[in-house]
């Protein structure tokens, strides 16, 4: 086995879960794309590659979302020529929890930062690596993101506030 095989075996599931938590897209394809980038840049892989892989995953997901936005814009332009429109099933279902609403209310960069810490379990140093910034900068951004999330939860006055205790203690 090569060093890359070891990296893939050790971190493939973590990268897959990263995408599973953030997107309804094909998680396998996105995970494959991350490891394709890692393979191409295998000589640059750091000793602890997971934070670096999360950084690559962020960019892959951003590219995927931009492509989705372009598809949606094209769909909207095509729908303008149609006589009837299908209802939005997700909106009709109304299945959002207080925490999901509060997270959705955050700016993308704040939400990503909170999720890297809360869901992925990264330390501040690892978050800084994933975001491409210094540890101190990541700490300040995390503090502000948590404060915004706390405010959003209080505004919603929902039961999700109790679930924030673990996040606040990190």
C-alpha angles and dihedrals in degrees: 000000000000127000089256091054088055092050091049094048093047099046109023094095093047091053091046090052089048089060094039090059095047108035145033089213124110100293092195092058093047092047090049090051091053092052091045088059089045090051092050090048097035092129089060097049110127122231090257101040102176098085089046090050090051088053090053089046090054090055094044090051092047090052090047091050092048089053089049090051090053090049091049092050090052090048091051091051090049092045090055086069094049122089098220133035128209116239120252103255095196091054092047092051094055094200099153121129125213091257093049090051092048092049091047089052091060121091112260094253092052093046092049092050093050092046093050089057100036102037104023095038095225123165120233091260091052092046089052090053092048092049095041096238139106122281093246091052090050090050093053092045091049092050091051093045091051090049091051091047091049090051091048091051092049091049089054092045089208134148091255088085090081091055089058093068093085092048093049091053095055 
